[in-house]
Coordinates of C-alpha atoms in Angstrom, one line a residue:
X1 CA 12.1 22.1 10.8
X2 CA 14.6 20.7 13.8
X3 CA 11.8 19.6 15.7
X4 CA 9.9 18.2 13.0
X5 CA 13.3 16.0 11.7
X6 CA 14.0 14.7 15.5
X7 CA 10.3 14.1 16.0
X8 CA 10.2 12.0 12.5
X9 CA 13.7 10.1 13.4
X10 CA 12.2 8.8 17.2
X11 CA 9.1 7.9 15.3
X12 CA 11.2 5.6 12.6
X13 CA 13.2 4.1 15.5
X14 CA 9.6 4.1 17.0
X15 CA 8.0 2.1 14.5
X16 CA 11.0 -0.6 14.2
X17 CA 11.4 -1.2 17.5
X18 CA 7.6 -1.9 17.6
X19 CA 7.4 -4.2 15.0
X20 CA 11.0 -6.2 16.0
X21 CA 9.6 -6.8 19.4
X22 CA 5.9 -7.4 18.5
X23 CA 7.3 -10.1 15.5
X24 CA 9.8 -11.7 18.3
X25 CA 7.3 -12.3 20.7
X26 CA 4.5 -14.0 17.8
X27 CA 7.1 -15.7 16.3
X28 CA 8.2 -17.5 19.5
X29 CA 4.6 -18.5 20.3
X30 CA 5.4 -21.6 17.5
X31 CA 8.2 -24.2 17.7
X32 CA 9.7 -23.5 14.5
X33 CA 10.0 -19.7 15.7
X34 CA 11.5 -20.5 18.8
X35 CA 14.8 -22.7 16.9
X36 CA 15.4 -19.4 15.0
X37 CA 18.4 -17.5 16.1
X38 CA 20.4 -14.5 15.3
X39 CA 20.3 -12.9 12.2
X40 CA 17.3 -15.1 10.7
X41 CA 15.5 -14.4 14.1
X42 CA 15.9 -11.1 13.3
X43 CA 14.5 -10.2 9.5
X44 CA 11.7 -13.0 10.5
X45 CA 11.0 -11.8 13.5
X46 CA 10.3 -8.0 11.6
X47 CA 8.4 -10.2 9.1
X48 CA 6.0 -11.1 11.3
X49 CA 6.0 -8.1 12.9
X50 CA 5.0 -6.3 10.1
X51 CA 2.0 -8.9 9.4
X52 CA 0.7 -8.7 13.2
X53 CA 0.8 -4.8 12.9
X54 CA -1.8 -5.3 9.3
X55 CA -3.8 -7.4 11.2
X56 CA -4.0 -4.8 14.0
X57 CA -4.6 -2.2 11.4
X58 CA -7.9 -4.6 10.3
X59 CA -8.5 -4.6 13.9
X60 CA -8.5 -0.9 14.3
X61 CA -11.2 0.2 11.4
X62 CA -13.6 -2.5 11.3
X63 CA -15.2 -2.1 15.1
X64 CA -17.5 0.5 15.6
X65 CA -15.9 1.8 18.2
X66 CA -13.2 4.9 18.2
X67 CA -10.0 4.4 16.6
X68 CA -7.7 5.7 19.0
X69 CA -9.3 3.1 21.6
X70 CA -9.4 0.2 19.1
X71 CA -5.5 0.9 18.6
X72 CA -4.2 1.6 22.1
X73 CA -6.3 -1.9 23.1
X74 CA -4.5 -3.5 20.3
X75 CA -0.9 -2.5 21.1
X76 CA -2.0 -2.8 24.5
X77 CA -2.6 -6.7 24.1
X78 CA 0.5 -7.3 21.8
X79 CA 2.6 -5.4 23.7
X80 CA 1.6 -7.3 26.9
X81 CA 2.0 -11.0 24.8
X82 CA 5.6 -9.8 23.5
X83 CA 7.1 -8.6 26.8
X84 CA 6.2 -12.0 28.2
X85 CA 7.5 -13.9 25.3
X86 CA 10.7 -12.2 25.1
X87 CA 11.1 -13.1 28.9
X88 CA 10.3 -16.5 28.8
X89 CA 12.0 -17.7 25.9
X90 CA 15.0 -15.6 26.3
X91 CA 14.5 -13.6 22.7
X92 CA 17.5 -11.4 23.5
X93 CA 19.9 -13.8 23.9
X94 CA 18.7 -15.7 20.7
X95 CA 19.1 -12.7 18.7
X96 CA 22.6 -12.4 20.5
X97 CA 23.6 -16.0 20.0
X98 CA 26.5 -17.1 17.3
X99 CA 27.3 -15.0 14.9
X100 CA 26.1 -11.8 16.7
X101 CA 27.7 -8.9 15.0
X102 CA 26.1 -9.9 12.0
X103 CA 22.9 -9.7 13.8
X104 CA 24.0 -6.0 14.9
X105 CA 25.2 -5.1 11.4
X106 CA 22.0 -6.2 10.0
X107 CA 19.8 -4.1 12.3
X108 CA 22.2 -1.1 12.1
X109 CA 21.9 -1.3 8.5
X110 CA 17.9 -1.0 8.9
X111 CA 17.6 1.5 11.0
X112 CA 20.6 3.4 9.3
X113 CA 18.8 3.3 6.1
X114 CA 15.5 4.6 7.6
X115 CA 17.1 7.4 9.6
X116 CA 18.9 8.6 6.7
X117 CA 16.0 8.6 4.1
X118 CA 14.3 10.3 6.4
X119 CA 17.0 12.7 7.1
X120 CA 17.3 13.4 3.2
X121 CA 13.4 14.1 2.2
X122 CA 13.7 16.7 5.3
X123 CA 16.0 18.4 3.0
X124 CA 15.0 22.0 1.9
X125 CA 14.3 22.0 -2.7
X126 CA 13.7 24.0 -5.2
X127 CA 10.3 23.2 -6.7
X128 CA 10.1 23.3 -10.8
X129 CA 8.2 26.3 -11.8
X130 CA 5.8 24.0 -13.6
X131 CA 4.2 20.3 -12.3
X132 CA 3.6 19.0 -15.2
X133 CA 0.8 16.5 -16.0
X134 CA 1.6 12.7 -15.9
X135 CA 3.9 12.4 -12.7
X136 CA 2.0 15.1 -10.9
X137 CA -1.5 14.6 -10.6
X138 CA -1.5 17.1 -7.5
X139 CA 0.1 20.1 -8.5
X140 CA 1.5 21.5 -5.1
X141 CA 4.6 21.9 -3.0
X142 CA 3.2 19.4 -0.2
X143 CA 5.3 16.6 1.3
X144 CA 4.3 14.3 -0.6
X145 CA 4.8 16.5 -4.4
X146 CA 7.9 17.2 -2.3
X147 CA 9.1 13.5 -2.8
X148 CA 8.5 13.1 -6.4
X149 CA 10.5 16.3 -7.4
X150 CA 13.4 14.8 -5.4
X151 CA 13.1 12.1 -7.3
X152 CA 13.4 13.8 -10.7
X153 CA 9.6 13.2 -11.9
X154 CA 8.7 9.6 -10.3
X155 CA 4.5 8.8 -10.5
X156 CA 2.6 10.1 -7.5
X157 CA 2.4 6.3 -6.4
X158 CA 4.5 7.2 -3.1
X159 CA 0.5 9.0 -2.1
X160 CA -1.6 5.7 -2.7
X161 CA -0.6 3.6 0.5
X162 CA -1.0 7.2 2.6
X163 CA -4.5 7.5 0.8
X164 CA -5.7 3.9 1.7
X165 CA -5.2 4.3 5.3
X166 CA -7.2 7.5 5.3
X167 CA -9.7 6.0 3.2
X168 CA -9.4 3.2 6.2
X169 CA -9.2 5.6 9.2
X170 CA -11.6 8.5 8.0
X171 CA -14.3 5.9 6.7
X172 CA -14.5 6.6 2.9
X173 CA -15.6 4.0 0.6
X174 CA -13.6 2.9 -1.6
X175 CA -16.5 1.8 -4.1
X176 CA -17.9 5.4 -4.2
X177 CA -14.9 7.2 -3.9
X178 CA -13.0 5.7 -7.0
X179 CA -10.4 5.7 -8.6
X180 CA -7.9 6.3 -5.4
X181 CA -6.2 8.5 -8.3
X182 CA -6.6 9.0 -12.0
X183 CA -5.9 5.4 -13.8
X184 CA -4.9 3.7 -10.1
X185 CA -7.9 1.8 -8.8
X186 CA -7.6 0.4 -5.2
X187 CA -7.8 -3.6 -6.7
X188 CA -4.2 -2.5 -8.6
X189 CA -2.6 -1.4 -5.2
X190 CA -2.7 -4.1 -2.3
X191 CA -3.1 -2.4 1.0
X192 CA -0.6 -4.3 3.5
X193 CA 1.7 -0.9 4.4
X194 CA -1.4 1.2 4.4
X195 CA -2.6 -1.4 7.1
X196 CA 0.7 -1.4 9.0
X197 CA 0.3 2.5 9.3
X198 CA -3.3 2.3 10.8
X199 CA -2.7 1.8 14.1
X200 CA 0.3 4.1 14.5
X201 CA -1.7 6.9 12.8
X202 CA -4.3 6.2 15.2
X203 CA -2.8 6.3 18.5
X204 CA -0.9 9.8 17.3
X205 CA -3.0 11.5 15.4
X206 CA -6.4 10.3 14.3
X207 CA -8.7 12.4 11.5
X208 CA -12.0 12.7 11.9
X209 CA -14.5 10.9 9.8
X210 CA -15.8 11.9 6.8
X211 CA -19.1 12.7 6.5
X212 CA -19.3 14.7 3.0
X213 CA -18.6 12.7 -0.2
X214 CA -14.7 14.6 -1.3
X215 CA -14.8 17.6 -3.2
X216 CA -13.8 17.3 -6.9
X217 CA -10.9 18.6 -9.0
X218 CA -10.5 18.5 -13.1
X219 CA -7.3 16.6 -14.5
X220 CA -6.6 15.9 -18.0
X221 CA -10.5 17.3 -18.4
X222 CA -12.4 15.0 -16.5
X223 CA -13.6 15.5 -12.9
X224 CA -12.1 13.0 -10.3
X225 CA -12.2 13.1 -6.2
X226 CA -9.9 15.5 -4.8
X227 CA -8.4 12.9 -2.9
X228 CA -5.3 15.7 -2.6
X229 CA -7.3 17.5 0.2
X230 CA -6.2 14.6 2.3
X231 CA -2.8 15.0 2.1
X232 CA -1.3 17.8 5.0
X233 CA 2.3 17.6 5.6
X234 CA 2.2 16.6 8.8
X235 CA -0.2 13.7 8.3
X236 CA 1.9 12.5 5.4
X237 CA 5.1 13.1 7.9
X238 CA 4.0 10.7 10.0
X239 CA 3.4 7.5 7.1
X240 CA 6.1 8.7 5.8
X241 CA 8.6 7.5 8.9
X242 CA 6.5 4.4 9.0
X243 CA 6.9 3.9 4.9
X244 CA 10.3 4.0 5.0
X245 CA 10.9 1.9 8.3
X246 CA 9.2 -0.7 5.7
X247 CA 10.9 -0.6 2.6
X248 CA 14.5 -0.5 4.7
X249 CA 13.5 -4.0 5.9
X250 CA 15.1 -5.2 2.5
X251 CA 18.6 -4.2 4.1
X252 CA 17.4 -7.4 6.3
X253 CA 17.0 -9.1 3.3
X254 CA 20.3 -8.2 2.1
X255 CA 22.3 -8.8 5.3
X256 CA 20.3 -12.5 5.6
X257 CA 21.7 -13.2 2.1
X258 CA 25.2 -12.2 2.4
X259 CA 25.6 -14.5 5.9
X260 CA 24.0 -17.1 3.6
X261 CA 26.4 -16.4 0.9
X262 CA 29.5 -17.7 3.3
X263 CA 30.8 -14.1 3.2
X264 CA 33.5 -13.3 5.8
X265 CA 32.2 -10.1 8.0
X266 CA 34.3 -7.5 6.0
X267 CA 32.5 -8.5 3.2
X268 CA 29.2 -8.2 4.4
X269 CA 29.5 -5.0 6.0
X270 CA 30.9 -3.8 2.3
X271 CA 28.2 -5.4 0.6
X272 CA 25.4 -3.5 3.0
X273 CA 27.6 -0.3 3.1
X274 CA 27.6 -0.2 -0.8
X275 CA 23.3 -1.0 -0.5
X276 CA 22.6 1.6 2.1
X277 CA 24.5 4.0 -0.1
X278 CA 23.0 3.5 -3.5
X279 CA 21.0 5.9 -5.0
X280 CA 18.9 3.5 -6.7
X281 CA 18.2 1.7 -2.6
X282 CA 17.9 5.5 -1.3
X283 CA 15.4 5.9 -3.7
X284 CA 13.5 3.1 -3.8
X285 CA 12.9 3.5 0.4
X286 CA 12.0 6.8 0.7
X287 CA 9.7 6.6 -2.3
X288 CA 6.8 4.9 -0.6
X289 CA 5.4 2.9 -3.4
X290 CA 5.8 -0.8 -1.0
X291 CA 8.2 -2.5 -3.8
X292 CA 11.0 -2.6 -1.3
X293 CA 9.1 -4.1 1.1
X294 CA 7.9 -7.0 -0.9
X295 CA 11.2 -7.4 -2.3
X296 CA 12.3 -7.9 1.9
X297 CA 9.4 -10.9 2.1
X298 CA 10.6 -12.5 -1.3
X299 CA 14.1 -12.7 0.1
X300 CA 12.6 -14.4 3.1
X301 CA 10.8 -17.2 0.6
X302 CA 13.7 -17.7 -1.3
X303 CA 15.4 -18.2 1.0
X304 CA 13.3 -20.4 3.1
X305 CA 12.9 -22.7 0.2
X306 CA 17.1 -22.6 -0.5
X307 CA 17.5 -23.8 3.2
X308 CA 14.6 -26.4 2.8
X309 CA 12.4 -25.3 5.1
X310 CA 8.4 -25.3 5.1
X311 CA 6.9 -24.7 1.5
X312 CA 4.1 -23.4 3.7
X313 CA 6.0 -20.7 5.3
X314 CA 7.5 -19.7 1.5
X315 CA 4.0 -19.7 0.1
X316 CA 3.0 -17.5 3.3
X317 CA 5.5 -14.9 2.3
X318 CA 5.1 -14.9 -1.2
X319 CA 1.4 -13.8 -0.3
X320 CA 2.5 -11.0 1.8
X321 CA 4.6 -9.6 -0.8
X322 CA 1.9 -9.9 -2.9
X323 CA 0.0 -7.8 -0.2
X324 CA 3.2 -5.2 -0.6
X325 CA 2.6 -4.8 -4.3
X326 CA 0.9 -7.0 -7.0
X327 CA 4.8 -7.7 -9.0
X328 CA 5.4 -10.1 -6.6
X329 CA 2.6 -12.8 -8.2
X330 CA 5.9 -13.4 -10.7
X331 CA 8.0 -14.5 -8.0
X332 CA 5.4 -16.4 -6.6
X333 CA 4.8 -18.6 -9.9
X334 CA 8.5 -18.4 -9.9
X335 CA 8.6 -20.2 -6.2
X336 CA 6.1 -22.8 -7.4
X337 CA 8.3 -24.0 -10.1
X338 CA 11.2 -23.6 -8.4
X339 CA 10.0 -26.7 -6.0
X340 CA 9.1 -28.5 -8.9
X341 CA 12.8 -28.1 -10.3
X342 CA 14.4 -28.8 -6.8
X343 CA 12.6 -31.6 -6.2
X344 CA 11.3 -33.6 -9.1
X345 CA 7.6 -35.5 -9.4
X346 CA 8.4 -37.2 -5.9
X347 CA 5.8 -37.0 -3.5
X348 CA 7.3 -35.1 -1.4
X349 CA 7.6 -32.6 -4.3
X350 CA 3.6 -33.0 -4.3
X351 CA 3.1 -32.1 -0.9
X352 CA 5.5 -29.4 -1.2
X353 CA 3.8 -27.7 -4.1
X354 CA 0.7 -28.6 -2.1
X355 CA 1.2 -26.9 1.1
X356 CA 2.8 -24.1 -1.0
X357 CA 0.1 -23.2 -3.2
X358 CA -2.3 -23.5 -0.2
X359 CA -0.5 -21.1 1.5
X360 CA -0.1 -18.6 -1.2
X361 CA -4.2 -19.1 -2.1
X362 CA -5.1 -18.4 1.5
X363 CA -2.8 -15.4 1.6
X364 CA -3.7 -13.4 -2.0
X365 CA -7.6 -14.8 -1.8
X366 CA -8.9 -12.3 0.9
X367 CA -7.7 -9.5 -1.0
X368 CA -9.2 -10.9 -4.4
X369 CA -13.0 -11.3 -2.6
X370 CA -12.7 -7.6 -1.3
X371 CA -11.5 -5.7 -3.7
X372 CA -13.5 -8.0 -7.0
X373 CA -16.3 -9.4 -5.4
X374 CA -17.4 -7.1 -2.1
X375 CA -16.2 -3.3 -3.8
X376 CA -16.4 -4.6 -7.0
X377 CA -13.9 -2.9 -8.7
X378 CA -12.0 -4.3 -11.3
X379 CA -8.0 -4.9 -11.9
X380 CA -6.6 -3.7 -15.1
X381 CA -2.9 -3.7 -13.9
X382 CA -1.9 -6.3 -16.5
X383 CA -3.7 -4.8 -19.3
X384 CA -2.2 -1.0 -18.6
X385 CA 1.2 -2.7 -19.4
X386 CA 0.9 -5.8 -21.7
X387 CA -2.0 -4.7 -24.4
X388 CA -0.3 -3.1 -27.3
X389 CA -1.7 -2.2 -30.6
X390 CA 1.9 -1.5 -32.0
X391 CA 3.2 -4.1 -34.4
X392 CA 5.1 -7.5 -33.8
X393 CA 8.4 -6.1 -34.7
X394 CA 7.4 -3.0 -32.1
X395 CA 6.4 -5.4 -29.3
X396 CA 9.6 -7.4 -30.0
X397 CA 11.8 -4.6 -30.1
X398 CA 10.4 -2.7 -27.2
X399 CA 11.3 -5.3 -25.1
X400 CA 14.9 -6.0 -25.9
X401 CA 15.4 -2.1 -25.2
X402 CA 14.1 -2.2 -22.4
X403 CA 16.4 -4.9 -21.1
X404 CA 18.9 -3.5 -22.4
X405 CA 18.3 0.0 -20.1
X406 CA 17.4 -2.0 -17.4
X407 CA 20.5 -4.7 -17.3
X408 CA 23.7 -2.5 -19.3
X409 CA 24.8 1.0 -18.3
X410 CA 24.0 2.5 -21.1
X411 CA 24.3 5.9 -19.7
X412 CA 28.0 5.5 -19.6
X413 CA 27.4 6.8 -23.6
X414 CA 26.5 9.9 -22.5
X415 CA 28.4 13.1 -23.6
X416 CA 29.4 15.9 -21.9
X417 CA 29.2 14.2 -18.1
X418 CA 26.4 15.7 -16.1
X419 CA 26.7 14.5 -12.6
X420 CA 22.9 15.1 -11.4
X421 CA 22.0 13.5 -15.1
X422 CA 23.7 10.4 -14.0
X423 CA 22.0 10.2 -10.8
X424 CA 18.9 10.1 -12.4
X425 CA 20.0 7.3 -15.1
X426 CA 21.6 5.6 -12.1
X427 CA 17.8 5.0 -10.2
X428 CA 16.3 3.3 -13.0
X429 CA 18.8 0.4 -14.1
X430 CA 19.8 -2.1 -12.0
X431 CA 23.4 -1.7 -12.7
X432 CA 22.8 1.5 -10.4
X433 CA 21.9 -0.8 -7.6
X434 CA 25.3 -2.5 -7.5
X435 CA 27.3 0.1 -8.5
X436 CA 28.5 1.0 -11.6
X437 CA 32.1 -0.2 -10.8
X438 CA 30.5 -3.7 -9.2
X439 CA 28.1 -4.4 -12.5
X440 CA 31.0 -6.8 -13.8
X441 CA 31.8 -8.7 -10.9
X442 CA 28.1 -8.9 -9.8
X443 CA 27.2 -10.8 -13.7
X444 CA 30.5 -12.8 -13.3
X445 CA 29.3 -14.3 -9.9
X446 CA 25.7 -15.0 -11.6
X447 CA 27.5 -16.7 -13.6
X448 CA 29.4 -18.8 -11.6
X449 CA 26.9 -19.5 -9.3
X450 CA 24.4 -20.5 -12.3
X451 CA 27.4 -23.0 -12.6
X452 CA 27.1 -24.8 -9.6
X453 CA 23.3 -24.5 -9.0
X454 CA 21.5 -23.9 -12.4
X455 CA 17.4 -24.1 -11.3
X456 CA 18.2 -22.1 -8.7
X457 CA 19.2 -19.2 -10.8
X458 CA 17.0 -19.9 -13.4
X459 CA 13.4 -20.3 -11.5
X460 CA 14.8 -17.3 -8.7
X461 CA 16.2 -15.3 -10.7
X462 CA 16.7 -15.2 -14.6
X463 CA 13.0 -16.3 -14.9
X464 CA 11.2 -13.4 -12.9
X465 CA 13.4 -10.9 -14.2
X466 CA 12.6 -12.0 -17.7
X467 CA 8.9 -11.9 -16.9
X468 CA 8.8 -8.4 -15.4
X469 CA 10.4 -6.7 -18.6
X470 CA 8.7 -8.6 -20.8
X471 CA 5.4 -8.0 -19.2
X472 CA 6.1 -3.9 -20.7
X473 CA 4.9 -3.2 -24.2
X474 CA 5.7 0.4 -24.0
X475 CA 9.2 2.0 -23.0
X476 CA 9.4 1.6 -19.6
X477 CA 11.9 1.1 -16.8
X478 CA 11.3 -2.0 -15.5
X479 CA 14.2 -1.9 -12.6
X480 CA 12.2 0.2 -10.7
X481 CA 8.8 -1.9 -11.6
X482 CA 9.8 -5.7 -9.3
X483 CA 13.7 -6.1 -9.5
X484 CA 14.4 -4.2 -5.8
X485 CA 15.1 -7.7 -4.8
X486 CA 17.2 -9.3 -7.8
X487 CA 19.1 -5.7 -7.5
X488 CA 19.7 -6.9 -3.7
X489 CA 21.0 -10.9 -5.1
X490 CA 23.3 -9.2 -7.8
X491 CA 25.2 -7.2 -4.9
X492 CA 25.4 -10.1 -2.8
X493 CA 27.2 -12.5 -6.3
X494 CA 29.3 -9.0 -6.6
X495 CA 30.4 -9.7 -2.8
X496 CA 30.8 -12.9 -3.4
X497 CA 33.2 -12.9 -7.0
X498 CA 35.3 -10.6 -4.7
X499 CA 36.0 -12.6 -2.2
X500 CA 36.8 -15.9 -3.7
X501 CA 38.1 -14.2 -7.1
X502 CA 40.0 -11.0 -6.8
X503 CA 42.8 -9.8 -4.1
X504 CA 41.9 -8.0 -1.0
X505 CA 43.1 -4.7 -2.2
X506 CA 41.9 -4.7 -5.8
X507 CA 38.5 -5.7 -3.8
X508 CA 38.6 -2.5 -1.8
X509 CA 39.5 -0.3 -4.1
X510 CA 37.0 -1.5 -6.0
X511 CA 34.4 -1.1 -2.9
X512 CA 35.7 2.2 -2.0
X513 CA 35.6 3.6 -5.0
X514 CA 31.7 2.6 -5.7
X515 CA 30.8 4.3 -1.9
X516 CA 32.7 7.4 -3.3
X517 CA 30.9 7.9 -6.4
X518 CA 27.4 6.9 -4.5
X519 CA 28.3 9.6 -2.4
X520 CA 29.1 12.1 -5.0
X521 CA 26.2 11.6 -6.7
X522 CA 24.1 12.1 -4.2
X523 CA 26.0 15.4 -3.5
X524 CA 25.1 16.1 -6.9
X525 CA 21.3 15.3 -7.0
X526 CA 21.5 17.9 -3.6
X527 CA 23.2 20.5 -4.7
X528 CA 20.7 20.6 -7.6
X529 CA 17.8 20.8 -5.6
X530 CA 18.8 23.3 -2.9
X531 CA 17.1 26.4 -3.1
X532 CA 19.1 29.5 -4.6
X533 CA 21.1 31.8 -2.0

């Protein structure tokens, strides 16, 4: 188990370095990458880093030749253009220039978050003594099963990025071997962490090809492929560490904001200390469904537009979160308008929209051709959730309830207190990703920043939020469904309404009470899932 933790921890810090220094280097091949410095070096650099590792991952499967060779070529080459990149163009001492301990904090807070995810699913559970159907369409104690009991029940969505690389890697088609799992076709599920995790899964431990079509298994009465058999712990080990390195690149995201914000360094170093100790965050990394990591690239295209830099870039990361997870095509309208707002019907509005949209287009259309046109398999994401035969007053109602779960802590009602109960309520509102104790301050800065600049908390925020519980026509828990992101913006308005609002001291004890209930609760969750004496 000691070896298998260590060996998983060098392979996160592994996996980050590799895609910091491989982003650097691409991003300093263009002008506009080369002013960059600091902290926004940083999260863009790992943003491009992450897209040059897919696009090595499409490099790996689709020549004929072996894997492993296809990969070590690849990282060969990039690894060769970085080193030379960083040395001419002096990437260190970018990354090192003004505001530096910022830049430190903000990496510390990534790889802190990854280390200790990964630290926590190495954790020794009890298992339920039934898997019941619904969240467990594999009914054993593997790692990945493993994950979704730690998580008190969560879909088996963590498995589908793992699956697509091994559909990628082992050569299985996905038009013949569909659905990936029962009611998840491959069109629902955009493949960009899958493709990240190619090439690493390549160079260390490749699987064979398959030449048999996968044996079958009966769920809910119906046979489906037994895409389980593909699932040993040690293969899963390995995307896991490279899963988790992704979604903690929204404590990036978070750090970018708070500089952004004006917030003095105590501040930001509360505001990420209060992130990278939230149950809801913890939960959201280590479960490897890719919302974390779209919710890092939306951050980068907000905030690209809220500096006023290229529409093209924005529209270039709203793709790639769309390539993280299908939620994101709701920010990405939201962007679109949002340039419309800022900027009126000017022409430079025009050609910001323009470039924007073409960007965005170029990004999401490759995926729509394969997966619609070339596979052939159709997209029914929208019509799971929005298609209702339940009355209007249902449909109506349904939705204000599940606002109302998703933006009030309503599980501050609950009689007797149950600690590990709590834990779980806590990952599936968004008041559980500020804090409980920071829900206030975090809607009073909202609102006082909705003060001051109106469209952009309307189009960036209000808007999408609105959209992505509204889009539910069934209970649901839309805070764990697209807001990863707004859950990171509400910290950083708590951070802020503290500073410029509220004494130092009330401030802290404010702060350090949140970190001490975070930590108790996760004590709790733990101490429920250990295994008896």
């Amino acid at each position: 188990m000691a070896v298998e933790l260590w060996g998983s921890l060098a392979l996160c810090v592994a996996v980050a370095l590799s895609l910091l220094g491989v982003g650097a280097g691409l991003l300093s091949l263009s002008e506009a990458g080369r002013r960059l410095h600091g902290l926004e070096l940083l999260a863009y650099s790992v943003a491009v880093g992450v897209v040059g590792h897919g696009a090595l991952g499409v490099f790996v499967v689709s020549l004929p030749s072996d894997n492993r060779l296809n990969a070590c070529i690849g990282f060969a080459l990039l690894y060769a253009l970085s080193c030379w990149q960083w040395y001419r163009h002096g990437v260190l001492g970018k990354l090192l220039a003004g505001r530096w301990r910022l830049t430190v904090l903000g990496f510390a807070a990534w790889i802190g978050m990854a280390l200790s995810c990964m630290a926590i699913v190495s954790m020794p559970i009890r298992f339920p003594g039934e898997l019941p159907d619904g969240p467990y369409v594999i009914k054993n104690h593997h790692l990945h099963v493993k994950v979704q009991v730690m998580m008190g029940a969560f879909p088996a969505d963590n498995y589908l990025p793992f699956l697509s690389s091994e559909f990628l890697l082992r050569d299985i088609q996905f038009a013949f071997e569909r659905p990936l799992m029962p009611g998840q076709e491959l069109s629902n599920r955009p493949i960009l962490m899958s493709l990240v995790n190619v090439p690493f899964r390549a160079v260390l431990d490749p699987p064979a090809k398959q030449v048999h079509a996968l044996p079958r298994f009966k769920y809910v009465g119906q046979d489906w492929p037994d895409v389980g058999s593909l699932g040993d712990d040690e293969a899963f080990r390995q995307f896991l560490a490279v899963g988790i390195v992704l979604n903690s690149t929204l404590l990036l995201g978070a750090a970018l904001l708070l500089m952004r914000a004006g917030l003095r360094g105590a501040y930001v170093l509360a505001g990420l200390l209060v992130v990278v100790s939230s149950p809801y965050f913890i939960a959201q990394t280590l479960f490897t469904w890719p919302k974390s990591l779209g919710g890092f690239f939306l951050i980068l295209g907000a905030y690209a537009l809220l500096s006023r830099r290229s529409a093209f870039a924005a529209g270039v990361l709203a793709g790639m979160a769309y390539w993280s997870h299908p939620y994101a095509i709701v920010f990405a309208g939201c962007f679109g308008l949002y340039i419309l707002l800022r900027d009126g019907f000017k022409p430079q509005c025009v050609r910001n929209v323009i470039a924007y949209g073409v960007a965005l287009v170029a990004c999401v259309l490759p995926w729509w051709l394969w997966t619609r046109w070339y596979l052939q398999i159709p997209s029914d994401l929208v019509a799971q959730n929005l298609l209702s035969s339940a009355s209007l007053g249902d449909l109506l109602w349904v939705r204000v309830a599940n606002a109302a779960r998703t933006f009030l802590p309503l599980y501050l009602g609950t009689y007797p207190l149950v600690p590990n109960q709590l834990f779980q309520e806590m990952l599936i509102s968004i008041t559980g990703a500020m804090g409980v104790l920071l829900s206030a301050q975090a809607y009073a800065g909202a609102w006082s920043y909705g003060s001051r600049r109106p469209k952009e908390l309307f189009a960036l925020v209000v808007l999408p939020s609105a959209l992505l519980v509204g889009v539910f026509s069934a209970p649901a828990i839309p805070a764990v469904h697209g807001l990863q992101a707004i859950g990171i913006v509400l910290c950083v308005f708590a951070m802020k309404f503290m500073q410029d609002r509220m004494g130092k001291r009330i401030a802290l004890a404010c702060v350090v009470l949140q970190l001490l209930i975070n930590l108790g609760l996760l004590w709790a969750r733990a101490d429920a899932l250990l295994p008896s004496a």
